[in-house]
XYZ file of C-alpha atoms in Angstrom:
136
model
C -100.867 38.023 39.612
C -99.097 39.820 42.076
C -97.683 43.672 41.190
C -94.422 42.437 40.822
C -94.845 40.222 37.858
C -97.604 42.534 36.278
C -96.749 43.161 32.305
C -95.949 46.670 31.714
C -99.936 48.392 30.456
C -99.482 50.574 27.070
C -102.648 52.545 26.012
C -101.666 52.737 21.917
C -103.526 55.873 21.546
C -104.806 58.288 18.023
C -106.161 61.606 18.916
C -107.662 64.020 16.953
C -108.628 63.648 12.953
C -105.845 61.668 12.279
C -107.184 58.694 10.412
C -104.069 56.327 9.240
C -103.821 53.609 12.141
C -101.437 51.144 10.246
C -98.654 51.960 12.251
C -100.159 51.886 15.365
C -101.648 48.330 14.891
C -98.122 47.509 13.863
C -96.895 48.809 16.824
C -99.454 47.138 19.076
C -98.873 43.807 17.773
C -95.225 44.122 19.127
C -95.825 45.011 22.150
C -97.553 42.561 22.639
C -95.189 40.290 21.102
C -92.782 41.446 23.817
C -94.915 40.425 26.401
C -96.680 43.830 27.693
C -100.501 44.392 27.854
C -102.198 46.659 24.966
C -105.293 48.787 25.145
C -105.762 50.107 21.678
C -107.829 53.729 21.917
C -109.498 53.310 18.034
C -109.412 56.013 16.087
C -110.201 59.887 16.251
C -110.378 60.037 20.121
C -110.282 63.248 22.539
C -107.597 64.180 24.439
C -109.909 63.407 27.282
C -111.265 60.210 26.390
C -107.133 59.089 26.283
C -106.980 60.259 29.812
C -109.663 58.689 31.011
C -108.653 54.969 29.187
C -105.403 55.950 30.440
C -106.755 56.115 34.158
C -109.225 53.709 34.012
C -106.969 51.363 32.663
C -104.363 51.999 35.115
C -101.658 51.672 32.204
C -97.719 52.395 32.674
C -97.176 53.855 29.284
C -99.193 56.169 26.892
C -98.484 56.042 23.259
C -99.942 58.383 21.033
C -99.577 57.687 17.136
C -100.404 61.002 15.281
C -99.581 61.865 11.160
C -101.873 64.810 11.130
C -99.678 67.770 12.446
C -102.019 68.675 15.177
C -99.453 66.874 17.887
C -98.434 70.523 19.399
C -102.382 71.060 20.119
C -103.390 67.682 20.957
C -100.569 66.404 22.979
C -100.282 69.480 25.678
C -103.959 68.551 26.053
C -103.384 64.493 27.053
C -100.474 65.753 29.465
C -102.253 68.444 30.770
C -105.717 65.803 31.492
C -103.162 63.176 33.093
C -101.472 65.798 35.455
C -104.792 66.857 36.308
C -105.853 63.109 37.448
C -102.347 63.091 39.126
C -101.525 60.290 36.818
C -98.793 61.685 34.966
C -95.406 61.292 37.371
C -96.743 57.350 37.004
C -96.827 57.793 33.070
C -94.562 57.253 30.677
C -95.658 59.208 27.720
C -94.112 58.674 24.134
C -95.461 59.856 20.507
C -94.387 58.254 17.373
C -95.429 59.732 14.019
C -94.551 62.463 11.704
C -93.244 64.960 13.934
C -91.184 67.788 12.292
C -87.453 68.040 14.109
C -87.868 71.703 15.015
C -91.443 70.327 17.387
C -89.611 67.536 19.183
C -87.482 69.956 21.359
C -91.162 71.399 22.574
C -92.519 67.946 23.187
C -89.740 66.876 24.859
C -90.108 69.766 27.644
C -93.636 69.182 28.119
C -93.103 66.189 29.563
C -92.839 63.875 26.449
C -90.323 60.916 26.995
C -89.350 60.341 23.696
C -90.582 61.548 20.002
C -90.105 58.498 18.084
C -90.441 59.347 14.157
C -90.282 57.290 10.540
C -87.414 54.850 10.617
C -87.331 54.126 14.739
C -87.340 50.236 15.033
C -89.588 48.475 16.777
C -86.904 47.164 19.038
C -85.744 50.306 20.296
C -89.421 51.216 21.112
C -89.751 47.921 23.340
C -86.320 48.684 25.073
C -86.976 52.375 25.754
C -90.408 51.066 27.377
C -88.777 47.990 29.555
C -86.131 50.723 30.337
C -88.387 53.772 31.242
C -91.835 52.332 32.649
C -92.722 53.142 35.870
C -92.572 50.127 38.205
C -95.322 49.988 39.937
């Protein structure tokens, strides 16, 4: 397969404690549905051990799932480990979960694409990925 036809790479990631993965298998199962390739991380994982699937995998998009209300700890820590790889300018990186309003302004200016909370459809997901990926 040459680069130019290569399916967009999403690592669906869950850091930290959080144990509720419902959503992300949900969310997996439509990506690939819309045709892009899924690495699921499993639960509880580092931040580094997300980098590190991120790089090895050579993905296009990170997605971190996270209900526990650790995302303004755990989150810095992923962007920080993929900047230090220099693998974060090639990165789209998007979290979905419960994240409160007044954190998404924070998220956003550390380099977060887009906060996508309860009641974002899957649709919009897929379209904000075809329309944000980096191409590669």
């Amino acid at each position: 397969m040459s680069d130019e036809s290569r399916s967009i790479r999403c690592l669906v990631a869950k850091v930290g404690l959080d144990g509720h993965d419902r959503g992300a298998h949900v969310i997996s199962r439509a990506f690939r549905d819309a045709g892009f390739e899924v690495i699921y991380s499993g639960l509880h994982k580092t931040p580094d051990e997300l980098v590190q699937a991120a790089v090895q995998e050579d993905v296009d998009v990170v997605g971190i799932s996270i209900l526990s209300g650790a995302h303004n700890t755990l989150v810095p820590k992923v962007i920080d480990g993929l900047k230090a790889y220099e693998a974060f300018d090639d990165t789209l990186v998007l979290v979905g979960g419960i994240i409160p309003e007044e954190d998404r302004a924070d998220l956003l200016n550390l380099g977060v694409s887009e906060v996508f909370g309860p009641g974002a459809s899957m649709a919009e997901t897929i379209d904000f990925i075809r329309d944000n990926a980096p191409e590669r």
